[in-house]
Amino acid sequence: MTARVLDGEIINSRLDDSRAYDGVRTRRILAFLIDYLIVGLLMIPFAIVIFFLGILTLGLGWALFGVLFPVVALLYIWMTLGGPDQATTGMRMMGIRLDRLDGRPIDGLLAVVHSVLFWAGNVVLTPLVLLVTLFSDRKRTLHDLLLGTVVSRSDS
């Protein structure tokens, strides 16, 4: 990590403080549930548009229902997690945020890759994804380790 010297004192980054990770695992699970409730609600207007598009195209537009959830979820992740707060709405409600270990901000592409790796990990390891957090530093999941990211409390 990067440390700064200010008036003769060594100042570590916020991510070096162990208090930044207290309760992160539970907050992360609750944030996930809130976010996917929001994604479910966001799907309603898009589903209505696809329904009418399907009528106009004599049923061809209804094929878009197959990609509705992934597209809405990835747009939501791109706009929120890849935004200036570096947190989805659920993460902000739970007081956590995603940070890069190198100190650079999270962009939309990294946010989407983070989400895709999360889902790919769930497909392969289903309930075991959270076991990594029990043994890793800073309660990081497998996709956090791969991308050099960490979820920390935003209020610390």
Short mmCIF file of N, CA and C in Angstrom, two decimals, residues 24-153:
data_model
loop_
_atom_site.label_atom_id
_atom_site.label_comp_id
_atom_site.label_asym_id
_atom_site.label_seq_id
_atom_site.Cartn_x
_atom_site.Cartn_y
_atom_site.Cartn_z
N VAL A 24 -18.23 -6.37 6.56
CA VAL A 24 -18.35 -6.21 5.11
C VAL A 24 -19.06 -7.39 4.46
N ARG A 25 -18.79 -8.61 4.93
CA ARG A 25 -19.39 -9.79 4.32
C ARG A 25 -20.91 -9.75 4.42
N THR A 26 -21.44 -9.45 5.60
CA THR A 26 -22.89 -9.38 5.78
C THR A 26 -23.48 -8.23 4.99
N ARG A 27 -22.83 -7.09 5.04
CA ARG A 27 -23.31 -5.93 4.29
C ARG A 27 -23.31 -6.21 2.79
N ARG A 28 -22.33 -6.95 2.35
CA ARG A 28 -22.23 -7.27 0.92
C ARG A 28 -23.38 -8.18 0.48
N ILE A 29 -23.74 -9.14 1.30
CA ILE A 29 -24.86 -10.04 0.98
C ILE A 29 -26.17 -9.26 0.94
N LEU A 30 -26.39 -8.40 1.93
CA LEU A 30 -27.61 -7.59 1.95
C LEU A 30 -27.66 -6.63 0.78
N ALA A 31 -26.53 -6.06 0.42
CA ALA A 31 -26.47 -5.15 -0.73
C ALA A 31 -26.82 -5.89 -2.01
N PHE A 32 -26.35 -7.13 -2.14
CA PHE A 32 -26.68 -7.94 -3.31
C PHE A 32 -28.19 -8.14 -3.42
N LEU A 33 -28.84 -8.47 -2.30
CA LEU A 33 -30.29 -8.69 -2.32
C LEU A 33 -31.04 -7.41 -2.70
N ILE A 34 -30.62 -6.29 -2.16
CA ILE A 34 -31.26 -5.00 -2.48
C ILE A 34 -31.06 -4.67 -3.96
N ASP A 35 -29.84 -4.86 -4.45
CA ASP A 35 -29.55 -4.53 -5.85
C ASP A 35 -30.37 -5.37 -6.82
N TYR A 36 -30.53 -6.63 -6.53
CA TYR A 36 -31.27 -7.44 -7.48
C TYR A 36 -32.78 -7.28 -7.33
N LEU A 37 -33.24 -6.77 -6.23
CA LEU A 37 -34.63 -6.32 -6.15
C LEU A 37 -34.80 -5.09 -7.06
N ILE A 38 -33.84 -4.18 -7.01
CA ILE A 38 -33.90 -3.00 -7.87
C ILE A 38 -33.82 -3.38 -9.34
N VAL A 39 -32.94 -4.31 -9.69
CA VAL A 39 -32.85 -4.77 -11.08
C VAL A 39 -34.17 -5.40 -11.52
N GLY A 40 -34.79 -6.17 -10.63
CA GLY A 40 -36.09 -6.76 -10.95
C GLY A 40 -37.14 -5.70 -11.22
N LEU A 41 -37.13 -4.64 -10.44
CA LEU A 41 -38.08 -3.55 -10.66
C LEU A 41 -37.77 -2.78 -11.94
N LEU A 42 -36.48 -2.62 -12.25
CA LEU A 42 -36.09 -1.93 -13.48
C LEU A 42 -36.47 -2.73 -14.73
N MET A 43 -36.59 -4.03 -14.59
CA MET A 43 -36.95 -4.86 -15.73
C MET A 43 -38.39 -4.62 -16.19
N ILE A 44 -39.24 -4.16 -15.31
CA ILE A 44 -40.66 -3.99 -15.66
C ILE A 44 -40.86 -3.04 -16.84
N PRO A 45 -40.33 -1.80 -16.81
CA PRO A 45 -40.56 -0.93 -17.97
C PRO A 45 -39.90 -1.46 -19.25
N PHE A 46 -38.72 -2.10 -19.12
CA PHE A 46 -38.08 -2.66 -20.31
C PHE A 46 -38.90 -3.83 -20.86
N ALA A 47 -39.51 -4.61 -19.98
CA ALA A 47 -40.35 -5.73 -20.43
C ALA A 47 -41.58 -5.22 -21.18
N ILE A 48 -42.13 -4.12 -20.71
CA ILE A 48 -43.30 -3.53 -21.39
C ILE A 48 -42.90 -3.07 -22.79
N VAL A 49 -41.75 -2.44 -22.91
CA VAL A 49 -41.27 -1.99 -24.23
C VAL A 49 -41.05 -3.19 -25.15
N ILE A 50 -40.44 -4.25 -24.63
CA ILE A 50 -40.20 -5.44 -25.44
C ILE A 50 -41.51 -6.10 -25.83
N PHE A 51 -42.50 -6.08 -24.95
CA PHE A 51 -43.80 -6.66 -25.26
C PHE A 51 -44.42 -5.96 -26.48
N PHE A 52 -44.42 -4.63 -26.45
CA PHE A 52 -45.00 -3.89 -27.58
C PHE A 52 -44.14 -4.00 -28.83
N LEU A 53 -42.83 -4.09 -28.67
CA LEU A 53 -41.94 -4.31 -29.80
C LEU A 53 -42.24 -5.66 -30.44
N GLY A 54 -42.53 -6.65 -29.62
CA GLY A 54 -42.88 -7.98 -30.13
C GLY A 54 -44.17 -7.95 -30.92
N ILE A 55 -45.13 -7.16 -30.47
CA ILE A 55 -46.39 -7.04 -31.22
C ILE A 55 -46.13 -6.38 -32.57
N LEU A 56 -45.32 -5.31 -32.57
CA LEU A 56 -45.03 -4.59 -33.81
C LEU A 56 -44.23 -5.44 -34.80
N THR A 57 -43.41 -6.34 -34.30
CA THR A 57 -42.57 -7.17 -35.18
C THR A 57 -43.15 -8.58 -35.37
N LEU A 58 -44.42 -8.74 -35.05
CA LEU A 58 -45.11 -10.01 -35.20
C LEU A 58 -44.41 -11.14 -34.45
N GLY A 59 -43.95 -10.85 -33.25
CA GLY A 59 -43.38 -11.84 -32.37
C GLY A 59 -41.86 -11.92 -32.37
N LEU A 60 -41.20 -11.33 -33.34
CA LEU A 60 -39.74 -11.41 -33.40
C LEU A 60 -39.08 -10.67 -32.24
N GLY A 61 -39.64 -9.56 -31.83
CA GLY A 61 -39.07 -8.76 -30.74
C GLY A 61 -39.10 -9.47 -29.40
N TRP A 62 -39.97 -10.44 -29.27
CA TRP A 62 -40.07 -11.15 -27.98
C TRP A 62 -38.82 -11.98 -27.69
N ALA A 63 -37.99 -12.20 -28.68
CA ALA A 63 -36.73 -12.92 -28.45
C ALA A 63 -35.83 -12.13 -27.50
N LEU A 64 -36.06 -10.82 -27.42
CA LEU A 64 -35.26 -9.99 -26.51
C LEU A 64 -35.53 -10.29 -25.04
N PHE A 65 -36.63 -10.97 -24.74
CA PHE A 65 -36.90 -11.35 -23.35
C PHE A 65 -35.78 -12.25 -22.81
N GLY A 66 -35.14 -13.01 -23.69
CA GLY A 66 -34.07 -13.92 -23.28
C GLY A 66 -32.84 -13.21 -22.75
N VAL A 67 -32.61 -11.98 -23.19
CA VAL A 67 -31.44 -11.23 -22.74
C VAL A 67 -31.82 -10.05 -21.85
N LEU A 68 -33.08 -9.95 -21.48
CA LEU A 68 -33.55 -8.80 -20.71
C LEU A 68 -32.84 -8.67 -19.37
N PHE A 69 -32.81 -9.73 -18.57
CA PHE A 69 -32.20 -9.64 -17.25
C PHE A 69 -30.71 -9.32 -17.31
N PRO A 70 -29.91 -10.05 -18.11
CA PRO A 70 -28.48 -9.70 -18.15
C PRO A 70 -28.21 -8.28 -18.63
N VAL A 71 -28.94 -7.82 -19.62
CA VAL A 71 -28.71 -6.47 -20.15
C VAL A 71 -29.05 -5.41 -19.11
N VAL A 72 -30.21 -5.55 -18.47
CA VAL A 72 -30.61 -4.57 -17.44
C VAL A 72 -29.64 -4.61 -16.26
N ALA A 73 -29.25 -5.81 -15.83
CA ALA A 73 -28.33 -5.93 -14.70
C ALA A 73 -26.97 -5.32 -15.03
N LEU A 74 -26.44 -5.58 -16.21
CA LEU A 74 -25.13 -5.04 -16.57
C LEU A 74 -25.17 -3.52 -16.76
N LEU A 75 -26.27 -3.00 -17.30
CA LEU A 75 -26.41 -1.53 -17.39
C LEU A 75 -26.48 -0.90 -16.01
N TYR A 76 -27.19 -1.54 -15.11
CA TYR A 76 -27.30 -1.05 -13.73
C TYR A 76 -25.92 -1.04 -13.06
N ILE A 77 -25.17 -2.12 -13.23
CA ILE A 77 -23.83 -2.22 -12.65
C ILE A 77 -22.91 -1.16 -13.27
N TRP A 78 -22.96 -1.00 -14.59
CA TRP A 78 -22.12 -0.03 -15.28
C TRP A 78 -22.38 1.38 -14.75
N MET A 79 -23.65 1.71 -14.60
CA MET A 79 -24.01 3.08 -14.21
C MET A 79 -23.77 3.36 -12.72
N THR A 80 -23.93 2.37 -11.87
CA THR A 80 -23.81 2.62 -10.43
C THR A 80 -22.42 2.27 -9.89
N LEU A 81 -22.01 1.03 -10.04
CA LEU A 81 -20.71 0.60 -9.53
C LEU A 81 -19.57 1.27 -10.29
N GLY A 82 -19.78 1.53 -11.57
CA GLY A 82 -18.77 2.21 -12.37
C GLY A 82 -18.87 3.72 -12.29
N GLY A 83 -19.75 4.24 -11.47
CA GLY A 83 -19.94 5.68 -11.32
C GLY A 83 -19.01 6.29 -10.29
N PRO A 84 -19.22 7.55 -9.98
CA PRO A 84 -18.32 8.25 -9.06
C PRO A 84 -18.37 7.73 -7.63
N ASP A 85 -19.49 7.14 -7.20
CA ASP A 85 -19.59 6.62 -5.83
C ASP A 85 -18.90 5.28 -5.66
N GLN A 86 -18.62 4.59 -6.78
CA GLN A 86 -18.02 3.26 -6.78
C GLN A 86 -18.84 2.28 -5.95
N ALA A 87 -20.16 2.44 -6.01
CA ALA A 87 -21.05 1.56 -5.25
C ALA A 87 -22.41 1.53 -5.94
N THR A 88 -23.04 0.37 -5.89
CA THR A 88 -24.42 0.28 -6.37
C THR A 88 -25.33 0.90 -5.32
N THR A 89 -26.59 1.00 -5.63
CA THR A 89 -27.54 1.58 -4.67
C THR A 89 -27.59 0.75 -3.40
N GLY A 90 -27.61 -0.57 -3.53
CA GLY A 90 -27.62 -1.45 -2.36
C GLY A 90 -26.35 -1.30 -1.54
N MET A 91 -25.22 -1.16 -2.21
CA MET A 91 -23.96 -0.97 -1.50
C MET A 91 -23.95 0.36 -0.74
N ARG A 92 -24.48 1.40 -1.36
CA ARG A 92 -24.55 2.69 -0.67
C ARG A 92 -25.46 2.61 0.55
N MET A 93 -26.57 1.88 0.42
CA MET A 93 -27.49 1.72 1.55
C MET A 93 -26.83 0.95 2.69
N MET A 94 -25.95 0.03 2.36
CA MET A 94 -25.25 -0.78 3.37
C MET A 94 -23.93 -0.14 3.82
N GLY A 95 -23.55 0.97 3.24
CA GLY A 95 -22.34 1.67 3.66
C GLY A 95 -21.05 1.03 3.22
N ILE A 96 -21.05 0.42 2.02
CA ILE A 96 -19.83 -0.19 1.50
C ILE A 96 -19.57 0.33 0.09
N ARG A 97 -18.34 0.13 -0.38
CA ARG A 97 -17.97 0.54 -1.73
C ARG A 97 -16.87 -0.37 -2.25
N LEU A 98 -16.70 -0.38 -3.56
CA LEU A 98 -15.67 -1.18 -4.20
C LEU A 98 -14.47 -0.27 -4.49
N ASP A 99 -13.28 -0.71 -4.10
CA ASP A 99 -12.06 0.05 -4.33
C ASP A 99 -11.04 -0.81 -5.06
N ARG A 100 -10.21 -0.16 -5.83
CA ARG A 100 -9.06 -0.84 -6.44
C ARG A 100 -7.88 -0.70 -5.50
N LEU A 101 -7.08 -1.74 -5.41
CA LEU A 101 -5.94 -1.70 -4.51
C LEU A 101 -4.86 -0.74 -4.98
N ASP A 102 -4.85 -0.43 -6.28
CA ASP A 102 -3.84 0.51 -6.78
C ASP A 102 -4.28 1.96 -6.62
N GLY A 103 -5.48 2.18 -6.08
CA GLY A 103 -5.94 3.54 -5.80
C GLY A 103 -6.69 4.22 -6.93
N ARG A 104 -6.71 3.63 -8.10
CA ARG A 104 -7.44 4.24 -9.22
C ARG A 104 -8.93 4.02 -9.05
N PRO A 105 -9.76 4.87 -9.66
CA PRO A 105 -11.21 4.70 -9.53
C PRO A 105 -11.72 3.52 -10.35
N ILE A 106 -12.86 3.01 -9.95
CA ILE A 106 -13.53 1.93 -10.67
C ILE A 106 -14.22 2.54 -11.88
N ASP A 107 -13.98 1.97 -13.06
CA ASP A 107 -14.68 2.44 -14.25
C ASP A 107 -15.78 1.44 -14.60
N GLY A 108 -16.60 1.79 -15.58
CA GLY A 108 -17.73 0.95 -15.96
C GLY A 108 -17.32 -0.43 -16.42
N LEU A 109 -16.25 -0.51 -17.19
CA LEU A 109 -15.81 -1.81 -17.71
C LEU A 109 -15.35 -2.73 -16.59
N LEU A 110 -14.57 -2.22 -15.65
CA LEU A 110 -14.13 -3.04 -14.52
C LEU A 110 -15.32 -3.47 -13.67
N ALA A 111 -16.30 -2.60 -13.51
CA ALA A 111 -17.50 -2.95 -12.74
C ALA A 111 -18.25 -4.10 -13.40
N VAL A 112 -18.37 -4.06 -14.73
CA VAL A 112 -19.07 -5.12 -15.45
C VAL A 112 -18.27 -6.42 -15.39
N VAL A 113 -16.95 -6.35 -15.56
CA VAL A 113 -16.12 -7.55 -15.46
C VAL A 113 -16.21 -8.15 -14.05
N HIS A 114 -16.23 -7.30 -13.04
CA HIS A 114 -16.39 -7.75 -11.65
C HIS A 114 -17.69 -8.52 -11.49
N SER A 115 -18.76 -7.99 -12.04
CA SER A 115 -20.07 -8.63 -11.94
C SER A 115 -20.11 -9.95 -12.72
N VAL A 116 -19.56 -9.96 -13.91
CA VAL A 116 -19.55 -11.18 -14.73
C VAL A 116 -18.73 -12.27 -14.05
N LEU A 117 -17.58 -11.92 -13.48
CA LEU A 117 -16.79 -12.91 -12.76
C LEU A 117 -17.52 -13.42 -11.52
N PHE A 118 -18.28 -12.54 -10.87
CA PHE A 118 -19.09 -12.97 -9.72
C PHE A 118 -20.09 -14.03 -10.16
N TRP A 119 -20.81 -13.76 -11.25
CA TRP A 119 -21.82 -14.72 -11.72
C TRP A 119 -21.17 -16.00 -12.23
N ALA A 120 -20.04 -15.89 -12.91
CA ALA A 120 -19.34 -17.09 -13.38
C ALA A 120 -18.87 -17.93 -12.18
N GLY A 121 -18.39 -17.28 -11.15
CA GLY A 121 -17.99 -17.98 -9.93
C GLY A 121 -19.16 -18.66 -9.26
N ASN A 122 -20.33 -18.02 -9.30
CA ASN A 122 -21.52 -18.63 -8.71
C ASN A 122 -21.98 -19.84 -9.50
N VAL A 123 -21.83 -19.81 -10.80
CA VAL A 123 -22.23 -20.96 -11.62
C VAL A 123 -21.35 -22.16 -11.30
N VAL A 124 -20.05 -21.92 -11.11
CA VAL A 124 -19.12 -23.02 -10.88
C VAL A 124 -19.11 -23.44 -9.41
N LEU A 125 -19.07 -22.49 -8.51
CA LEU A 125 -18.86 -22.79 -7.09
C LEU A 125 -20.08 -22.58 -6.20
N THR A 126 -21.19 -22.23 -6.75
CA THR A 126 -22.43 -21.85 -6.10
C THR A 126 -22.28 -21.36 -4.65
N PRO A 127 -22.50 -22.16 -3.62
CA PRO A 127 -22.47 -21.58 -2.27
C PRO A 127 -21.06 -21.37 -1.73
N LEU A 128 -20.07 -21.92 -2.42
CA LEU A 128 -18.71 -21.87 -1.91
C LEU A 128 -18.01 -20.54 -2.18
N VAL A 129 -18.65 -19.65 -2.93
CA VAL A 129 -18.04 -18.37 -3.27
C VAL A 129 -17.68 -17.58 -2.02
N LEU A 130 -18.54 -17.60 -1.04
CA LEU A 130 -18.30 -16.82 0.17
C LEU A 130 -17.26 -17.46 1.10
N LEU A 131 -16.93 -18.73 0.89
CA LEU A 131 -15.91 -19.38 1.73
C LEU A 131 -14.54 -18.73 1.56
N VAL A 132 -14.26 -18.22 0.39
CA VAL A 132 -12.98 -17.56 0.15
C VAL A 132 -12.81 -16.38 1.09
N THR A 133 -13.89 -15.71 1.42
CA THR A 133 -13.82 -14.53 2.30
C THR A 133 -13.40 -14.89 3.72
N LEU A 134 -13.59 -16.13 4.10
CA LEU A 134 -13.19 -16.56 5.45
C LEU A 134 -11.69 -16.70 5.59
N PHE A 135 -11.00 -16.92 4.47
CA PHE A 135 -9.57 -17.19 4.52
C PHE A 135 -8.70 -16.12 3.85
N SER A 136 -9.30 -15.21 3.13
CA SER A 136 -8.51 -14.21 2.41
C SER A 136 -8.33 -12.95 3.26
N ASP A 137 -7.31 -12.20 2.90
CA ASP A 137 -7.10 -10.93 3.58
C ASP A 137 -8.21 -9.96 3.18
N ARG A 138 -8.64 -9.14 4.07
CA ARG A 138 -9.64 -8.10 3.83
C ARG A 138 -10.99 -8.65 3.37
N LYS A 139 -11.26 -9.92 3.66
CA LYS A 139 -12.54 -10.55 3.32
C LYS A 139 -12.86 -10.46 1.83
N ARG A 140 -11.84 -10.64 1.01
CA ARG A 140 -12.00 -10.54 -0.44
C ARG A 140 -12.50 -11.85 -1.02
N THR A 141 -13.37 -11.76 -2.02
CA THR A 141 -13.86 -12.93 -2.74
C THR A 141 -12.89 -13.27 -3.87
N LEU A 142 -13.16 -14.37 -4.55
CA LEU A 142 -12.27 -14.82 -5.61
C LEU A 142 -12.17 -13.79 -6.73
N HIS A 143 -13.30 -13.21 -7.13
CA HIS A 143 -13.25 -12.23 -8.21
C HIS A 143 -12.57 -10.94 -7.77
N ASP A 144 -12.62 -10.62 -6.48
CA ASP A 144 -11.86 -9.48 -5.96
C ASP A 144 -10.36 -9.75 -6.08
N LEU A 145 -9.95 -10.97 -5.73
CA LEU A 145 -8.54 -11.34 -5.80
C LEU A 145 -8.03 -11.28 -7.24
N LEU A 146 -8.85 -11.75 -8.18
CA LEU A 146 -8.44 -11.76 -9.59
C LEU A 146 -8.31 -10.35 -10.16
N LEU A 147 -9.16 -9.43 -9.72
CA LEU A 147 -9.19 -8.09 -10.30
C LEU A 147 -8.43 -7.04 -9.49
N GLY A 148 -7.93 -7.41 -8.34
CA GLY A 148 -7.20 -6.44 -7.52
C GLY A 148 -8.12 -5.41 -6.89
N THR A 149 -9.29 -5.85 -6.47
CA THR A 149 -10.27 -4.95 -5.85
C THR A 149 -10.57 -5.42 -4.42
N VAL A 150 -11.24 -4.58 -3.68
CA VAL A 150 -11.64 -4.90 -2.31
C VAL A 150 -12.91 -4.12 -2.00
N VAL A 151 -13.81 -4.75 -1.26
CA VAL A 151 -15.00 -4.05 -0.79
C VAL A 151 -14.73 -3.62 0.64
N SER A 152 -14.93 -2.34 0.89
CA SER A 152 -14.66 -1.79 2.22
C SER A 152 -15.82 -0.91 2.65
N ARG A 153 -15.83 -0.61 3.93
CA ARG A 153 -16.86 0.29 4.46
C ARG A 153 -16.59 1.70 3.96
#
